[in-house]
Tab-separated table of C-alpha atoms and ligand atoms in Angstrom:
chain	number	residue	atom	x	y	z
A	1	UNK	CA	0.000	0.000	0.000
A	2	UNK	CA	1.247	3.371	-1.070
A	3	UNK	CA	0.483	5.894	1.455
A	4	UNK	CA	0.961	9.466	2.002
A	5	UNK	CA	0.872	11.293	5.238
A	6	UNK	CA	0.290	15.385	5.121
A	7	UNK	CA	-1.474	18.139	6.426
A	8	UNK	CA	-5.200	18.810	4.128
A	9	UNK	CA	-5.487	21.860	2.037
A	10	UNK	CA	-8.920	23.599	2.430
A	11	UNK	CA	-10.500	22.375	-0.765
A	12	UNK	CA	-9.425	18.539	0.918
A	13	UNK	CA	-11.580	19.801	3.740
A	14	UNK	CA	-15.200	18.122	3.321
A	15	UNK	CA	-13.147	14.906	2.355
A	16	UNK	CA	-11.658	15.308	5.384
A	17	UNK	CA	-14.244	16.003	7.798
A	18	UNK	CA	-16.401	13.097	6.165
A	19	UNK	CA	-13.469	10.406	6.387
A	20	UNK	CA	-13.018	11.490	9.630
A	21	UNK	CA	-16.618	10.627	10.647
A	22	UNK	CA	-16.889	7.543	9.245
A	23	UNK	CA	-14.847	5.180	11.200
A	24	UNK	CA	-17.528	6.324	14.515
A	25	UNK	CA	-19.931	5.164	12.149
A	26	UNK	CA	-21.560	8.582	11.628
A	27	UNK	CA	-22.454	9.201	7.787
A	28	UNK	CA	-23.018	13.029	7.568
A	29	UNK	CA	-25.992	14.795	6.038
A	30	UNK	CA	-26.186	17.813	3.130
A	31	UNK	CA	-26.651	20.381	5.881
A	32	UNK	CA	-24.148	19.656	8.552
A	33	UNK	CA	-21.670	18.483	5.942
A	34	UNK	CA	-21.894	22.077	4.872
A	35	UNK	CA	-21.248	23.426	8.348
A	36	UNK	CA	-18.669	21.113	9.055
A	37	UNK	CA	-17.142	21.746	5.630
A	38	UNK	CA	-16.292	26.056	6.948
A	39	UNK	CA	-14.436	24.853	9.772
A	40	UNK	CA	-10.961	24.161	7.894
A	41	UNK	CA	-8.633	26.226	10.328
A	42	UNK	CA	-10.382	25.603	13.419
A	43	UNK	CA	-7.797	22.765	14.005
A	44	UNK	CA	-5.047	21.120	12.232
A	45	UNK	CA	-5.692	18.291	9.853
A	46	UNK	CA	-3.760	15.353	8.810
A	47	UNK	CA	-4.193	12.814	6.830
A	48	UNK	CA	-3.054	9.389	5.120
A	49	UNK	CA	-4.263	9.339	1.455
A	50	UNK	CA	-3.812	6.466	-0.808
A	51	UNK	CA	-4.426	7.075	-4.553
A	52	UNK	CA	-5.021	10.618	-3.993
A	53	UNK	CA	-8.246	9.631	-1.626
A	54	UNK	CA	-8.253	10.112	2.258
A	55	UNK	CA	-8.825	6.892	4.241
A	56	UNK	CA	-7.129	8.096	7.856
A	57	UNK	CA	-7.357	11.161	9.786
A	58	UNK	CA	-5.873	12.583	12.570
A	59	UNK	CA	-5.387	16.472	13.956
A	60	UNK	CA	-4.450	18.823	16.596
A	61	UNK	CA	-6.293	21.358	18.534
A	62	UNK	CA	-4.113	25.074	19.721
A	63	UNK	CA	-4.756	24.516	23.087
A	64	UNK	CA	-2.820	24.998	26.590
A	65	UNK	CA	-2.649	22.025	29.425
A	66	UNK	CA	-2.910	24.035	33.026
A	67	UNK	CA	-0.197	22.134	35.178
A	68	UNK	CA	0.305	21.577	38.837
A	69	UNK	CA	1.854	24.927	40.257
A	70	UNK	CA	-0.748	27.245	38.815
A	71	UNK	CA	0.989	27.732	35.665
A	72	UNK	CA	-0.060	26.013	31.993
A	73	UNK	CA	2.263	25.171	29.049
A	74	UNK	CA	1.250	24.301	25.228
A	75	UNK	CA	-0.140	21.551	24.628
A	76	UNK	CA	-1.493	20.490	21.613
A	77	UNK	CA	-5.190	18.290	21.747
A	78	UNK	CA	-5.226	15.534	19.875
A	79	UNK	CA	-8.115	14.993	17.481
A	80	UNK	CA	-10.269	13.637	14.863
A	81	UNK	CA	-8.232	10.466	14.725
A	82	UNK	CA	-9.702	7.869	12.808
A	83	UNK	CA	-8.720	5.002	9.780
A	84	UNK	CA	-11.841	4.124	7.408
A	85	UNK	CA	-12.895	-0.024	7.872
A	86	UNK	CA	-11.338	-1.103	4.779
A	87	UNK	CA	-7.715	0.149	5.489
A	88	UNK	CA	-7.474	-0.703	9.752
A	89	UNK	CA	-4.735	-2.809	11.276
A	90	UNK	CA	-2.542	-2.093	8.126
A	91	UNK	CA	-0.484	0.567	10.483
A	92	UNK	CA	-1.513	3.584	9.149
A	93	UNK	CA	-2.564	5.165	12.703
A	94	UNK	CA	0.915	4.354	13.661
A	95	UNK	CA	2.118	6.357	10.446
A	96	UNK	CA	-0.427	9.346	11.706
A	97	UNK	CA	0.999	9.278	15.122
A	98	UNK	CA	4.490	9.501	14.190
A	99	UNK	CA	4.089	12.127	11.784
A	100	UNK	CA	1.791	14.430	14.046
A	101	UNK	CA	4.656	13.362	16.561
A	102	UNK	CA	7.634	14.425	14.402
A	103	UNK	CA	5.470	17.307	13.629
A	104	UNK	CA	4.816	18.579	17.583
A	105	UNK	CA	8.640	18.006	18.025
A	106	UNK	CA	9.390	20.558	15.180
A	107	UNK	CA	7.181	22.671	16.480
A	108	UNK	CA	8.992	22.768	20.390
A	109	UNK	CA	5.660	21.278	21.945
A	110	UNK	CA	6.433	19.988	25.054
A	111	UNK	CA	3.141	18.268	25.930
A	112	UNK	CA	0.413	16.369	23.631
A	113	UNK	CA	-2.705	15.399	25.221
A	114	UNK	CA	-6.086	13.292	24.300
A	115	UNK	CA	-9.166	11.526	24.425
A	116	UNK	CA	-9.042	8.186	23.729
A	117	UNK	CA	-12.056	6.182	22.128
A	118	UNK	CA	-10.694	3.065	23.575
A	119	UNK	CA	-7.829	2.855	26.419
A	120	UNK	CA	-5.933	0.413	24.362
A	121	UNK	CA	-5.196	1.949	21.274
A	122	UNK	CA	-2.503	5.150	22.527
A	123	UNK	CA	-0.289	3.291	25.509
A	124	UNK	CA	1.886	2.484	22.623
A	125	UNK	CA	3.017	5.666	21.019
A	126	UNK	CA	3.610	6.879	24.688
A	127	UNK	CA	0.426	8.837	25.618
A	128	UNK	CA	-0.361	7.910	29.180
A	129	UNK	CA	-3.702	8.056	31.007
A	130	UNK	CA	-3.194	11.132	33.201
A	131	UNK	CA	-6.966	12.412	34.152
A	132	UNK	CA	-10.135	10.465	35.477
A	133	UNK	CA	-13.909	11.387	35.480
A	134	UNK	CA	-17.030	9.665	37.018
A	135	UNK	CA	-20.294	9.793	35.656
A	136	UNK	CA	-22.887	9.810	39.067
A	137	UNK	CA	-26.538	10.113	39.916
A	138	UNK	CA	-28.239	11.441	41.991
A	139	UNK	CA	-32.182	10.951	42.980
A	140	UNK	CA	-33.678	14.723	43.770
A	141	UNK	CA	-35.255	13.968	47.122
A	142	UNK	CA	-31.929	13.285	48.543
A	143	UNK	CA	-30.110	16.444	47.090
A	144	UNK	CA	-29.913	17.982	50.367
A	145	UNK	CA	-26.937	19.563	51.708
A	146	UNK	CA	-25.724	19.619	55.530
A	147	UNK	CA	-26.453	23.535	55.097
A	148	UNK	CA	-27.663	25.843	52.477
A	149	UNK	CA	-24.567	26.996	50.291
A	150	UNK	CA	-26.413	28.857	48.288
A	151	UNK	CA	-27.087	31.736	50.317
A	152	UNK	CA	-25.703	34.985	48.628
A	153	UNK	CA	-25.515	32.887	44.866
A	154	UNK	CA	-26.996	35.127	42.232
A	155	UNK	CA	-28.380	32.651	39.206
A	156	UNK	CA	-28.699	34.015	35.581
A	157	UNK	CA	-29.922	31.633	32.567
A	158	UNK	CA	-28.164	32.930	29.358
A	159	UNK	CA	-29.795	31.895	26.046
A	160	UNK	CA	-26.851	31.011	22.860
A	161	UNK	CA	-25.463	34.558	22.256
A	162	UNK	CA	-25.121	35.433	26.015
A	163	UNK	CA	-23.822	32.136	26.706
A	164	UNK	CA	-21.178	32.487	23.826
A	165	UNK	CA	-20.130	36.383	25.415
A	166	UNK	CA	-19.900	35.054	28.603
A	167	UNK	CA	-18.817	31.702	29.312
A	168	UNK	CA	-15.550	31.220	27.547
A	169	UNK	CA	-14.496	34.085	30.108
A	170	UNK	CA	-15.857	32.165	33.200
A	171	UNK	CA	-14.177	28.659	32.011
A	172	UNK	CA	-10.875	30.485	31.517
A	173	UNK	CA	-11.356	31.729	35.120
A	174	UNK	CA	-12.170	28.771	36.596
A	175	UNK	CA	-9.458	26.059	34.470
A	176	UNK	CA	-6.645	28.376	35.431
A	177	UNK	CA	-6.996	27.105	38.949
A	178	UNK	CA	-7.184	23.803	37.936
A	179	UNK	CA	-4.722	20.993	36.814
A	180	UNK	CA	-5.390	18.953	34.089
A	181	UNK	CA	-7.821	21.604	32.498
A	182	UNK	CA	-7.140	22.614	28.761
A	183	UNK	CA	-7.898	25.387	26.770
A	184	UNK	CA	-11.214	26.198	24.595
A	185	UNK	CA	-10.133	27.592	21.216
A	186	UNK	CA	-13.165	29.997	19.633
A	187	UNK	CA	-13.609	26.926	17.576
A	188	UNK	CA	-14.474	24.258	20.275
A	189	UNK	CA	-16.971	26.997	21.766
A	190	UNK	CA	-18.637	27.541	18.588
A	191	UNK	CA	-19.167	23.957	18.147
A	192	UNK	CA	-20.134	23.072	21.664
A	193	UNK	CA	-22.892	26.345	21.550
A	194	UNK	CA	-24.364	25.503	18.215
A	195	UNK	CA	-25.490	21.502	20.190
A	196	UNK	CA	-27.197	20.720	16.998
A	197	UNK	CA	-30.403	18.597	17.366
A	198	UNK	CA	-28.691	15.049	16.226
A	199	UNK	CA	-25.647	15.889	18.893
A	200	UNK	CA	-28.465	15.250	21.670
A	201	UNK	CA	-29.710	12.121	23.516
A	202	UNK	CA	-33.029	11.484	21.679
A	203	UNK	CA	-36.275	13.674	23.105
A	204	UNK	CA	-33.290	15.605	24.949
A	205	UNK	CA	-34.140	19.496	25.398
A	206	UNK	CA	-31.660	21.801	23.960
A	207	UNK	CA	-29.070	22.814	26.257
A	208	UNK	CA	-29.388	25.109	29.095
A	209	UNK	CA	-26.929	27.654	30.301
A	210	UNK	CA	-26.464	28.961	33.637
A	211	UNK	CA	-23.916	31.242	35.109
A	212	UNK	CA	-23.721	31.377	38.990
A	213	UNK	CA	-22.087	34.292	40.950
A	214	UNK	CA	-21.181	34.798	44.654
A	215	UNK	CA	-18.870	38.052	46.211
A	216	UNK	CA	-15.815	37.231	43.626
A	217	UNK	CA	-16.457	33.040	42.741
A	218	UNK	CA	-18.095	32.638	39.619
A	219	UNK	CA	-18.722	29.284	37.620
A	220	UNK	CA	-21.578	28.042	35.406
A	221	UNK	CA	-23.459	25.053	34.449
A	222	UNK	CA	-24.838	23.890	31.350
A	223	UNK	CA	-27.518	20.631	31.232
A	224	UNK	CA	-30.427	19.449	29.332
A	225	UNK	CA	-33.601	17.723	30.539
A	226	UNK	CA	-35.620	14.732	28.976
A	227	UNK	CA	-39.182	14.666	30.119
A	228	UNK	CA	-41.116	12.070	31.595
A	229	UNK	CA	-44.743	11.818	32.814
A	230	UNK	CA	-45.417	8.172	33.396
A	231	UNK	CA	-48.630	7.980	35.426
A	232	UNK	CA	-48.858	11.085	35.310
A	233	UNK	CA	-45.852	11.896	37.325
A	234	UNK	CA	-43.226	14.335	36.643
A	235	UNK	CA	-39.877	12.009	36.624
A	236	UNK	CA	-37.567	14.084	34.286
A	237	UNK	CA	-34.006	13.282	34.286
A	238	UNK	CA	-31.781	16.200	34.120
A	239	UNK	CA	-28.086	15.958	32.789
A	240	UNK	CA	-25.484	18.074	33.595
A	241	UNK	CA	-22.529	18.717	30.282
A	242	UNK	CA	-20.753	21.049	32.261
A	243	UNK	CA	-20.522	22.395	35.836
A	244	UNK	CA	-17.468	24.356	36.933
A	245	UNK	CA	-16.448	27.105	39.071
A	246	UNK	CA	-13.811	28.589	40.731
A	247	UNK	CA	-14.100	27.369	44.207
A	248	UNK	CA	-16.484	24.762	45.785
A	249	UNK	CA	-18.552	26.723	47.446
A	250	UNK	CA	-20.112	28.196	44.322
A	251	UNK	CA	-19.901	24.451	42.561
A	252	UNK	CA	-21.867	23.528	45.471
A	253	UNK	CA	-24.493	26.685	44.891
A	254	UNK	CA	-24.769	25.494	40.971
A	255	UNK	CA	-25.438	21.996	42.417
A	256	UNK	CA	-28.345	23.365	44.633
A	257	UNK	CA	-29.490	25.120	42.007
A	258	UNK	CA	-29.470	21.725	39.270
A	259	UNK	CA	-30.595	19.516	41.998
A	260	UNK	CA	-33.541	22.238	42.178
A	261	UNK	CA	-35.210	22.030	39.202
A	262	UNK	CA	-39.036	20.832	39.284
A	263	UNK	CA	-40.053	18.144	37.540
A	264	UNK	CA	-37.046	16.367	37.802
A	265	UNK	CA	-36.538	13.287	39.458
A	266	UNK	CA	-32.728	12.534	39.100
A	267	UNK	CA	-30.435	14.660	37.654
A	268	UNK	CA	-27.274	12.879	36.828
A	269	UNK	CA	-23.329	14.380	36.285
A	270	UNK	CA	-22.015	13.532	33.238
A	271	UNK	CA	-18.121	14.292	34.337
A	272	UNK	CA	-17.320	14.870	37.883
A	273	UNK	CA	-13.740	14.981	39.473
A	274	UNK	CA	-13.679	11.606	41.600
A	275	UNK	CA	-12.694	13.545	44.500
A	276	UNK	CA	-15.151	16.922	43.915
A	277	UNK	CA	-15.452	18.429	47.441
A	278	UNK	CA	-19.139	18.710	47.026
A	279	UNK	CA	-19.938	15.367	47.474
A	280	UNK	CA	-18.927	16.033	51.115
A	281	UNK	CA	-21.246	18.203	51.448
A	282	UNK	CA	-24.536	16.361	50.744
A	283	UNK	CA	-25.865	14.830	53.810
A	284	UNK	CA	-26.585	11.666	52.499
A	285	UNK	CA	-23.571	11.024	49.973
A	286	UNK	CA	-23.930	7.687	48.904
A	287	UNK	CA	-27.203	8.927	47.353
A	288	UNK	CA	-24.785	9.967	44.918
A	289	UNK	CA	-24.135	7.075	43.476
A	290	UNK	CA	-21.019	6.855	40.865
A	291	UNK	CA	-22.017	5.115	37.255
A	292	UNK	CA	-18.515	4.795	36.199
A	293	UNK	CA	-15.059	6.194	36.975
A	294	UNK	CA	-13.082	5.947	33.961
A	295	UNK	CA	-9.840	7.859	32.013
A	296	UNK	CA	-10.128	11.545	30.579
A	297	UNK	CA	-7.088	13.306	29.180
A	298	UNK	CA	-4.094	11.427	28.002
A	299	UNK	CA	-0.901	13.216	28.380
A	300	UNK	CA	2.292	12.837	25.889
A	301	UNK	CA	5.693	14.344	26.861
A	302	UNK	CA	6.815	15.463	23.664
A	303	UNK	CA	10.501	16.917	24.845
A	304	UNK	CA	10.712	15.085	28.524
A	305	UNK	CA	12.759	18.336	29.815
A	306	UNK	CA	10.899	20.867	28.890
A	307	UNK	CA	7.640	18.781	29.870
A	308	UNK	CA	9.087	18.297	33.116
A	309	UNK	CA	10.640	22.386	33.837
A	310	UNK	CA	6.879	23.544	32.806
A	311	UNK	CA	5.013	22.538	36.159
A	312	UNK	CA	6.112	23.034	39.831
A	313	UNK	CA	6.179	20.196	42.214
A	314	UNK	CA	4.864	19.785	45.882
A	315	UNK	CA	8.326	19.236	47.500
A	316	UNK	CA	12.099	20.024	46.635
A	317	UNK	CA	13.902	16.928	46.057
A	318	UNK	CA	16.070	15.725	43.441
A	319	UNK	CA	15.430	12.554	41.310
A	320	UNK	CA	17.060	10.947	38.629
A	321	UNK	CA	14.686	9.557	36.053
A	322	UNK	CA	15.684	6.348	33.285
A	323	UNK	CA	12.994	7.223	30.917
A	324	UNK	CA	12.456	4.591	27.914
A	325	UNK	CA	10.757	6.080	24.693
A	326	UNK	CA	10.173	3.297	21.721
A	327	UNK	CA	8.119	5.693	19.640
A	328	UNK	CA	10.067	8.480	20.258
A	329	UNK	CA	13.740	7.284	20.866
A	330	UNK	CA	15.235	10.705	20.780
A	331	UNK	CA	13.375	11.366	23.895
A	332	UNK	CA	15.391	8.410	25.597
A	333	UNK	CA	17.411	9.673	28.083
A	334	UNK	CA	18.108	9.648	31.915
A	335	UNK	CA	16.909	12.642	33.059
A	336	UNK	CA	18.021	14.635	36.567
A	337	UNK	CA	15.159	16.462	37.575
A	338	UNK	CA	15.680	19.111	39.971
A	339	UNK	CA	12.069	19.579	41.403
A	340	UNK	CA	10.623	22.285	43.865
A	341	UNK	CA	7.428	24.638	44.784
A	342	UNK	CA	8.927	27.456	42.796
A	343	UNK	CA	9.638	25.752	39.319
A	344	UNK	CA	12.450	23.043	38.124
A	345	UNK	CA	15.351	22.244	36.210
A	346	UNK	CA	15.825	19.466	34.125
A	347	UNK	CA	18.747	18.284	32.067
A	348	UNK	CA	20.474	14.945	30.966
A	349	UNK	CA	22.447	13.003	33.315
A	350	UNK	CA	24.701	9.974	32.913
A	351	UNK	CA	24.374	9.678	37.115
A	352	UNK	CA	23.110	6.425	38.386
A	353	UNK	CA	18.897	6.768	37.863
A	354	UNK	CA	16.486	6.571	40.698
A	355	UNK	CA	13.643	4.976	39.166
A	356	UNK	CA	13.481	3.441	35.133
A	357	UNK	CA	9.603	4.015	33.529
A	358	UNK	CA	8.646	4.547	30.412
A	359	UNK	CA	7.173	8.190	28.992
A	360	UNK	CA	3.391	6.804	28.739
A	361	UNK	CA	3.717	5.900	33.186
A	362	UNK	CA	5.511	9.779	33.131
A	363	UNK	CA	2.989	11.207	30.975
A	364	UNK	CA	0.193	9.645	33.417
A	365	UNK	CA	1.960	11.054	36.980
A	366	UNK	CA	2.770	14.215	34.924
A	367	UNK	CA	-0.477	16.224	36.287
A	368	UNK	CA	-0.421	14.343	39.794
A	369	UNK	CA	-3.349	12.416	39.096
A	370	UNK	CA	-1.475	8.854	39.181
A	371	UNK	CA	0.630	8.009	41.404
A	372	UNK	CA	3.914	6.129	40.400
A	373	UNK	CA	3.488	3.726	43.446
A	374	UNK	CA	0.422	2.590	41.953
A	375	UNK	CA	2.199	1.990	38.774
A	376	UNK	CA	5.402	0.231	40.223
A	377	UNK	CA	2.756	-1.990	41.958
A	378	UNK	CA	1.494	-3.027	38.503
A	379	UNK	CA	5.055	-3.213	37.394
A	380	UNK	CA	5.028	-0.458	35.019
A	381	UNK	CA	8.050	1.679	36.900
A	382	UNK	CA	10.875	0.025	38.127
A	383	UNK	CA	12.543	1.488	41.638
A	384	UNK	CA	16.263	1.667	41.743
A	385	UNK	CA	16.680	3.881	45.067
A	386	UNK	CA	15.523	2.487	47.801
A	387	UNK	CA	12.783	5.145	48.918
A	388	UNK	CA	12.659	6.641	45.550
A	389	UNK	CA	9.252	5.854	44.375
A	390	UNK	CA	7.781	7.489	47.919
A	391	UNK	CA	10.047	10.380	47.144
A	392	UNK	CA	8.752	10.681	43.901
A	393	UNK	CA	5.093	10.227	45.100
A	394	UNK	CA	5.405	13.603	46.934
A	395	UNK	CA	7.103	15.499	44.559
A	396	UNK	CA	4.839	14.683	41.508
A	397	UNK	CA	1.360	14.744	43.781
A	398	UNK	CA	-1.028	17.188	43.487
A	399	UNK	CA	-2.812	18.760	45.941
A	400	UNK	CA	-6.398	18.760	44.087
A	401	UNK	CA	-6.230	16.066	41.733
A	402	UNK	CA	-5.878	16.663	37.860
A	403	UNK	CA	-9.510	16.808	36.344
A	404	UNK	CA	-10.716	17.801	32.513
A	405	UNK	CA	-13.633	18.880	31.803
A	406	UNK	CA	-13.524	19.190	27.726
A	407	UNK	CA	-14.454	17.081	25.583
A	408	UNK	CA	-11.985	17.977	22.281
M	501	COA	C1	-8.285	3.091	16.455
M	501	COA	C2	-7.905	3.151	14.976
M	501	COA	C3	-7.620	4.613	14.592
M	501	COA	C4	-6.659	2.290	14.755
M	501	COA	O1	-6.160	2.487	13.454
M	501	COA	P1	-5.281	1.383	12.703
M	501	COA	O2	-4.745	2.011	11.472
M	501	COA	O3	-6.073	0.132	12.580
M	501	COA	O4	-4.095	1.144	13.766
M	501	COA	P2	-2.680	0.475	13.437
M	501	COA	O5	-2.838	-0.495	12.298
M	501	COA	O6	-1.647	1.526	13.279
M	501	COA	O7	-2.454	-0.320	14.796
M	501	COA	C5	-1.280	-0.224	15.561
M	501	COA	C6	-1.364	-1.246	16.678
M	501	COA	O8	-2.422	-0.880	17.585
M	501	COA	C7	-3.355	-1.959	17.697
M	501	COA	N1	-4.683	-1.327	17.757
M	501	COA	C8	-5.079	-0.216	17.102
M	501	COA	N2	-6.356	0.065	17.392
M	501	COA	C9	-6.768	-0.883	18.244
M	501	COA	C10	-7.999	-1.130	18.889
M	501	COA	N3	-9.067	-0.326	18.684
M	501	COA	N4	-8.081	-2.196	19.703
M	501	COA	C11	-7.016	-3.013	19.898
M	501	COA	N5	-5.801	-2.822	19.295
M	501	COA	C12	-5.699	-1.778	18.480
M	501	COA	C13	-3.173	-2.762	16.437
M	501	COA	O9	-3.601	-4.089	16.601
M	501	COA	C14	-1.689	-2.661	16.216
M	501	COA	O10	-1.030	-3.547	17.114
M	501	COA	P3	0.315	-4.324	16.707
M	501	COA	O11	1.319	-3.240	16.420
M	501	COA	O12	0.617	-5.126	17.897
M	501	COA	O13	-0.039	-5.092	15.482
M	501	COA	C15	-9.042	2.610	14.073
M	501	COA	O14	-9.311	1.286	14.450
M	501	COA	C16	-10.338	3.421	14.173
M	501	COA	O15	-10.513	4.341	13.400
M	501	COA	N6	-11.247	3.046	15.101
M	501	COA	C17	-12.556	3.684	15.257
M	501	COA	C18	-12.456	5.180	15.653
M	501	COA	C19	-11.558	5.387	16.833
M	501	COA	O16	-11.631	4.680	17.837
M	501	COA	N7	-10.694	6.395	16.725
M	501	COA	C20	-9.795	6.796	17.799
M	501	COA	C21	-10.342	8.033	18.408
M	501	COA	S1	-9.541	8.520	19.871
């Protein structure tokens, strides 16, 4: 098979967009292929063409990856990957993944992140599972809280436009302060807003936007409801897309407001940090019970030392890291990472290594969200220190876990 691997032109475009649907099984129609075909430019597109024709995708959002520390570096999102039915398993992913690799290290991107369909499929090109979400529900009547935390929250339900003036500017508020969080280009937003009638769980409402504000904490939520009168009953199920803030008092006001709603009986969080504070505040928090707990962003360390000098660390401590990289060999190197609260240096070391992992086990404790423990107890880092991997444990843990909330 000849194949050629290369960025799309915009007249490529609708091929493009329509290859890249196809291996999710979605065929698109006349009208959204149309609105799908103006967005060449909203994100980087690759693809693997045989005879002239596309049969892979693959692209790459402009985003930035908020680190531990407060601070965020470049990080581009991973996207649109994909290889039509009649060409898988014949390696041309693995083409697309070096090439957008090769590409990202031209660039000087430290970081690559993603979303992965399946958890199977990136492990190999060294993309390691670095965030986690739960889905949970929770049954209305017991929505109550131990006190009212609303007191004081102002509520304001925006309809498309407003929502489009005003939210991107309360996300970026809120995933500054939060690890693990990536940018929204205009692009995602415009996408996300438009929630077109196909994009929604069948009899779904449209979606609902509501910003929340209390003294200086601001956050928003946005959720749809599906209605059901059964015996005449009111049971509607309300699901929340989004609901973010910046601090948990005013995630907990949004909650009283979504676990408010009449007519509904359950409303039920779509993506919820596994450890969101608010759950502590309900006074009956099983009721909330958790559907699944599963991975979110994937994080890549494109150049290990500049990966590793863009995020600060809990403790000071010095470790030397043996860091294997099959896909990515010139990223192979021991590395002496000089970690601390302020910031970090990192450089190459021929000194005798502390602990030996590969870049997908780094990419994973890279936000905090894994710890490397847990990953030497499943044999996927190898301690050569005694004490090291407890060492390491504090440096690379976060205080508030890594969480995502976008779905690129
Ligand atoms: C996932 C997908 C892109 C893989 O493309 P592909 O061209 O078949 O992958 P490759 O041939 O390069 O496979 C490389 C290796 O990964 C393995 N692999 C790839 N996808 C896999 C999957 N879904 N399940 C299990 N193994 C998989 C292959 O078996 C192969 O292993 P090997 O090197 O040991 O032989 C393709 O199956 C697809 O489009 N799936 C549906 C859409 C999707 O899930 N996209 C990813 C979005 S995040």
């Amino acid at each position: 098979m000849d194949v050629e691997i290369r960025e799309v032109t915009a007249e490529e475009w609708p091929e493009y967009v329509r290859a890249e649907h196809i291996p999710f099984g979605v065929q698109l129609g006349d009208a959204e292929m149309k609105y799908q075909s103006q967005r060449f430019g909203h994100w980087n597109g690759l693809a693997a063409f045989e005879e002239g024709r596309i049969v892979g995708t693959a692209g790459d959002w402009d985003m930035r990856l908020t680190v531990p520390g407060g601070s965020d570096v470049h990080a581009p999102g991973v996207t649109a990957v994909g290889v039509l039915p009649t060409h898988r398993r014949q390696g041309l992913l693995t083409a697309l993944m070096r090439r957008q690799l090769d590409d990202f290290r031209g660039r000087g991107e430290p970081v690559a992140t993603l979303l992965a369909a399946e958890s199977v499929i990136y492990g190999r090109f060294g993309y390691g599972w670095a965030t986690t979400s739960a889905a949970a529900e929770l049954d209305r009547v017991h929505g109550v809280f131990r006190e009212d935390t609303a007191a004081g929250a102002r509520f304001e339900l925006l309809d498309k436009a407003e929502a489009a003036k005003v939210l991107p500017d309360v996300f970026e508020g809120a995933r500054r302060l939060q690890a693990g969080q990536v940018t929204r280009p205009d692009g995602w937003w415009e996408q996300f807003l438009r929630d077109p009638e196909w994009a929604r769980d069948e009899g779904g409402s449209e979606l609902f936007h509501v910003v929340c504000r209390m003294g200086d904490d601001v956050g928003f939520a946005c959720y749809r409801l599906k209605e059901n009168w059964d015996d005449n009953i009111p049971q509607y199920r309300l699901f929340v897309n989004q609901a973010m803030g910046t601090s948990p008092p005013v995630r907990a006001a949004l909650w009283q407001y979504l676990l408010g709603v009449d007519l509904v009986a359950t409303v039920r969080f779509e993506n919820l940090p596994v450890e969101e504070p608010v759950r502590w505040m309900l006074r009956d928090p099983r009721r909330l019970r958790t559907r699944t707990v599963s991975d979110f962003l994937w994080v890549r360390l494109v150049d290990v030392a500049r990966a590793l000098e863009g995020r600060r660390y809990r403790i000071a401590d010095r470790l030397v890291l043996d860091v294997v990289d099959a896909f990515l060999p010139e990223n192979e190197a021991r590395y002496e990472l000089d970690a601390g609260p302020d910031g970090a240096g990192c450089r190459r070391t021929n000194g005798p290594p502390d602990l030996r992992l590969s870049v997908a086990e780094l990419g994973s404790a890279y936000l905090g969200g894994v710890s490397l423990t847990s990953l030497a107890g499943a044999g996927r880092v190898e301690e050569l220190t005694p004490g090291a991997l407890a060492r390491a444990d504090l440096v690379f843990g976060a205080d508030v876990p890594p969480w995502c909330s976008t779905d690129f």
